[in-house]
């Protein structure tokens, strides 16, 4: 699932769905990363261009000049990361299924 730092991502993660979280004025180091999702499942605004991020613990403050900060996240980056996460999940499922088949066949 692709999600902002929002309830949808947290609900999906609690259901075992891999979540790609896109962070705006917040940052995963503030402690709001969805359950059991590593930092590698996060895309953040470029902090070199926008060094005041996180702007607040809840990201509800947008400093002057930060109105277009989200434009530093390239759509291509989001798509590539989502495909990477999806492929990893598919590999894990395939390994689990193969192990169960082998077990059921006595291998």
PDB file of C-alpha atoms in Angstrom:
ATOM      1  CA  UNK A   1       0.000   0.000   0.000  1.00  0.00           C
ATOM      2  CA  UNK A   2       1.182   3.521  -0.728  1.00  0.00           C
ATOM      3  CA  UNK A   3       0.155   5.899   2.029  1.00  0.00           C
ATOM      4  CA  UNK A   4       0.878   9.256   3.528  1.00  0.00           C
ATOM      5  CA  UNK A   5       1.781   9.235   7.194  1.00  0.00           C
ATOM      6  CA  UNK A   6      -1.864   8.596   8.028  1.00  0.00           C
ATOM      7  CA  UNK A   7      -4.259   6.132   9.624  1.00  0.00           C
ATOM      8  CA  UNK A   8      -4.652   4.176   6.379  1.00  0.00           C
ATOM      9  CA  UNK A   9      -0.999   3.166   6.405  1.00  0.00           C
ATOM     10  CA  UNK A  10      -1.154   2.187  10.066  1.00  0.00           C
ATOM     11  CA  UNK A  11      -4.282   0.069   9.578  1.00  0.00           C
ATOM     12  CA  UNK A  12      -2.764  -1.690   6.557  1.00  0.00           C
ATOM     13  CA  UNK A  13       0.478  -2.368   8.443  1.00  0.00           C
ATOM     14  CA  UNK A  14      -1.455  -3.824  11.379  1.00  0.00           C
ATOM     15  CA  UNK A  15      -3.108  -6.202   8.904  1.00  0.00           C
ATOM     16  CA  UNK A  16       0.290  -7.363   7.642  1.00  0.00           C
ATOM     17  CA  UNK A  17       0.233  -5.377   4.400  1.00  0.00           C
ATOM     18  CA  UNK A  18       3.581  -3.874   3.343  1.00  0.00           C
ATOM     19  CA  UNK A  19       3.259  -0.085   3.383  1.00  0.00           C
ATOM     20  CA  UNK A  20       5.273   2.503   1.502  1.00  0.00           C
ATOM     21  CA  UNK A  21       4.901   5.651   3.574  1.00  0.00           C
ATOM     22  CA  UNK A  22       5.444   9.067   2.000  1.00  0.00           C
ATOM     23  CA  UNK A  23       6.400  11.631   4.622  1.00  0.00           C
ATOM     24  CA  UNK A  24       5.602  15.324   4.332  1.00  0.00           C
ATOM     25  CA  UNK A  25       6.328  17.800   7.091  1.00  0.00           C
ATOM     26  CA  UNK A  26       6.819  14.916   9.522  1.00  0.00           C
ATOM     27  CA  UNK A  27       9.629  12.372   9.593  1.00  0.00           C
ATOM     28  CA  UNK A  28       9.684   8.674  10.522  1.00  0.00           C
ATOM     29  CA  UNK A  29      12.172   9.378  13.298  1.00  0.00           C
ATOM     30  CA  UNK A  30       9.392  11.183  15.189  1.00  0.00           C
ATOM     31  CA  UNK A  31       8.102   7.719  16.083  1.00  0.00           C
ATOM     32  CA  UNK A  32       5.035   7.440  13.877  1.00  0.00           C
ATOM     33  CA  UNK A  33       6.254   4.766  11.456  1.00  0.00           C
ATOM     34  CA  UNK A  34       3.554   2.149  10.726  1.00  0.00           C
ATOM     35  CA  UNK A  35       3.876  -1.048  12.745  1.00  0.00           C
ATOM     36  CA  UNK A  36       6.638  -3.418  11.638  1.00  0.00           C
ATOM     37  CA  UNK A  37       7.631  -1.290   8.625  1.00  0.00           C
ATOM     38  CA  UNK A  38      11.318  -0.539   8.260  1.00  0.00           C
ATOM     39  CA  UNK A  39      12.781   2.830   7.355  1.00  0.00           C
ATOM     40  CA  UNK A  40      13.442   1.398   3.884  1.00  0.00           C
ATOM     41  CA  UNK A  41       9.669   1.537   3.339  1.00  0.00           C
ATOM     42  CA  UNK A  42       9.705   5.323   3.723  1.00  0.00           C
ATOM     43  CA  UNK A  43      10.162   8.151   1.249  1.00  0.00           C
ATOM     44  CA  UNK A  44      10.886  11.545   2.724  1.00  0.00           C
ATOM     45  CA  UNK A  45      11.097  15.086   1.469  1.00  0.00           C
ATOM     46  CA  UNK A  46      14.660  16.131   0.660  1.00  0.00           C
ATOM     47  CA  UNK A  47      15.999  17.440   3.987  1.00  0.00           C
ATOM     48  CA  UNK A  48      18.970  19.055   2.245  1.00  0.00           C
ATOM     49  CA  UNK A  49      16.524  21.410   0.517  1.00  0.00           C
ATOM     50  CA  UNK A  50      14.127  21.584   3.482  1.00  0.00           C
ATOM     51  CA  UNK A  51      16.265  21.305   6.635  1.00  0.00           C
ATOM     52  CA  UNK A  52      13.491  22.276   9.088  1.00  0.00           C
ATOM     53  CA  UNK A  53      11.664  18.982   8.530  1.00  0.00           C
ATOM     54  CA  UNK A  54      10.145  17.760  10.746  1.00  0.00           C
ATOM     55  CA  UNK A  55       8.438  21.106  11.144  1.00  0.00           C
ATOM     56  CA  UNK A  56       6.449  19.849  14.123  1.00  0.00           C
ATOM     57  CA  UNK A  57       5.723  16.514  15.728  1.00  0.00           C
ATOM     58  CA  UNK A  58       2.437  16.290  13.805  1.00  0.00           C
ATOM     59  CA  UNK A  59       3.578  18.049  10.620  1.00  0.00           C
ATOM     60  CA  UNK A  60       0.840  20.629  10.953  1.00  0.00           C
ATOM     61  CA  UNK A  61       3.166  23.620  10.534  1.00  0.00           C
ATOM     62  CA  UNK A  62       4.370  24.640   7.090  1.00  0.00           C
ATOM     63  CA  UNK A  63       7.146  27.229   7.201  1.00  0.00           C
ATOM     64  CA  UNK A  64       7.318  29.913   4.564  1.00  0.00           C
ATOM     65  CA  UNK A  65       9.029  28.508   1.476  1.00  0.00           C
ATOM     66  CA  UNK A  66       7.991  24.932   2.257  1.00  0.00           C
ATOM     67  CA  UNK A  67       4.643  25.051   0.433  1.00  0.00           C
ATOM     68  CA  UNK A  68       6.042  23.062  -2.510  1.00  0.00           C
ATOM     69  CA  UNK A  69       8.298  20.763  -0.495  1.00  0.00           C
ATOM     70  CA  UNK A  70       6.415  17.663  -1.633  1.00  0.00           C
ATOM     71  CA  UNK A  71       7.539  18.364  -5.182  1.00  0.00           C
ATOM     72  CA  UNK A  72      11.010  17.184  -4.140  1.00  0.00           C
ATOM     73  CA  UNK A  73       9.582  13.634  -4.100  1.00  0.00           C
ATOM     74  CA  UNK A  74       9.739  12.307  -7.641  1.00  0.00           C
ATOM     75  CA  UNK A  75       6.810  10.129  -8.810  1.00  0.00           C
ATOM     76  CA  UNK A  76       9.329   7.735 -10.363  1.00  0.00           C
ATOM     77  CA  UNK A  77      10.914   7.197  -6.940  1.00  0.00           C
ATOM     78  CA  UNK A  78       7.517   6.291  -5.470  1.00  0.00           C
ATOM     79  CA  UNK A  79       6.740   3.829  -8.268  1.00  0.00           C
ATOM     80  CA  UNK A  80      10.162   2.162  -8.121  1.00  0.00           C
ATOM     81  CA  UNK A  81      10.019   1.781  -4.338  1.00  0.00           C
ATOM     82  CA  UNK A  82       6.464   0.389  -4.462  1.00  0.00           C
ATOM     83  CA  UNK A  83       7.526  -2.189  -7.064  1.00  0.00           C
ATOM     84  CA  UNK A  84      10.540  -3.121  -4.934  1.00  0.00           C
ATOM     85  CA  UNK A  85       8.402  -3.609  -1.816  1.00  0.00           C
ATOM     86  CA  UNK A  86       5.811  -5.585  -3.798  1.00  0.00           C
ATOM     87  CA  UNK A  87       8.472  -7.855  -5.276  1.00  0.00           C
ATOM     88  CA  UNK A  88       9.922  -8.538  -1.824  1.00  0.00           C
ATOM     89  CA  UNK A  89       6.471  -9.443  -0.496  1.00  0.00           C
ATOM     90  CA  UNK A  90       5.921 -11.772  -3.476  1.00  0.00           C
ATOM     91  CA  UNK A  91       9.265 -13.506  -2.785  1.00  0.00           C
ATOM     92  CA  UNK A  92       8.323 -14.009   0.878  1.00  0.00           C
ATOM     93  CA  UNK A  93       4.935 -15.462  -0.048  1.00  0.00           C
ATOM     94  CA  UNK A  94       6.526 -17.773  -2.627  1.00  0.00           C
ATOM     95  CA  UNK A  95       9.081 -19.035  -0.073  1.00  0.00           C
ATOM     96  CA  UNK A  96       6.321 -19.691   2.464  1.00  0.00           C
ATOM     97  CA  UNK A  97       4.157 -21.553  -0.040  1.00  0.00           C
ATOM     98  CA  UNK A  98       7.109 -23.615  -1.252  1.00  0.00           C
ATOM     99  CA  UNK A  99       8.061 -24.529   2.308  1.00  0.00           C
ATOM    100  CA  UNK A 100       4.499 -25.634   3.076  1.00  0.00           C
ATOM    101  CA  UNK A 101       4.292 -27.694  -0.101  1.00  0.00           C
ATOM    102  CA  UNK A 102       7.606 -29.366   0.684  1.00  0.00           C
ATOM    103  CA  UNK A 103       6.484 -30.029   4.243  1.00  0.00           C
ATOM    104  CA  UNK A 104       3.194 -31.550   3.082  1.00  0.00           C
ATOM    105  CA  UNK A 105       5.083 -33.785   0.638  1.00  0.00           C
ATOM    106  CA  UNK A 106       7.532 -34.884   3.308  1.00  0.00           C
ATOM    107  CA  UNK A 107      10.621 -33.127   1.939  1.00  0.00           C
TER     108      UNK A 107
END
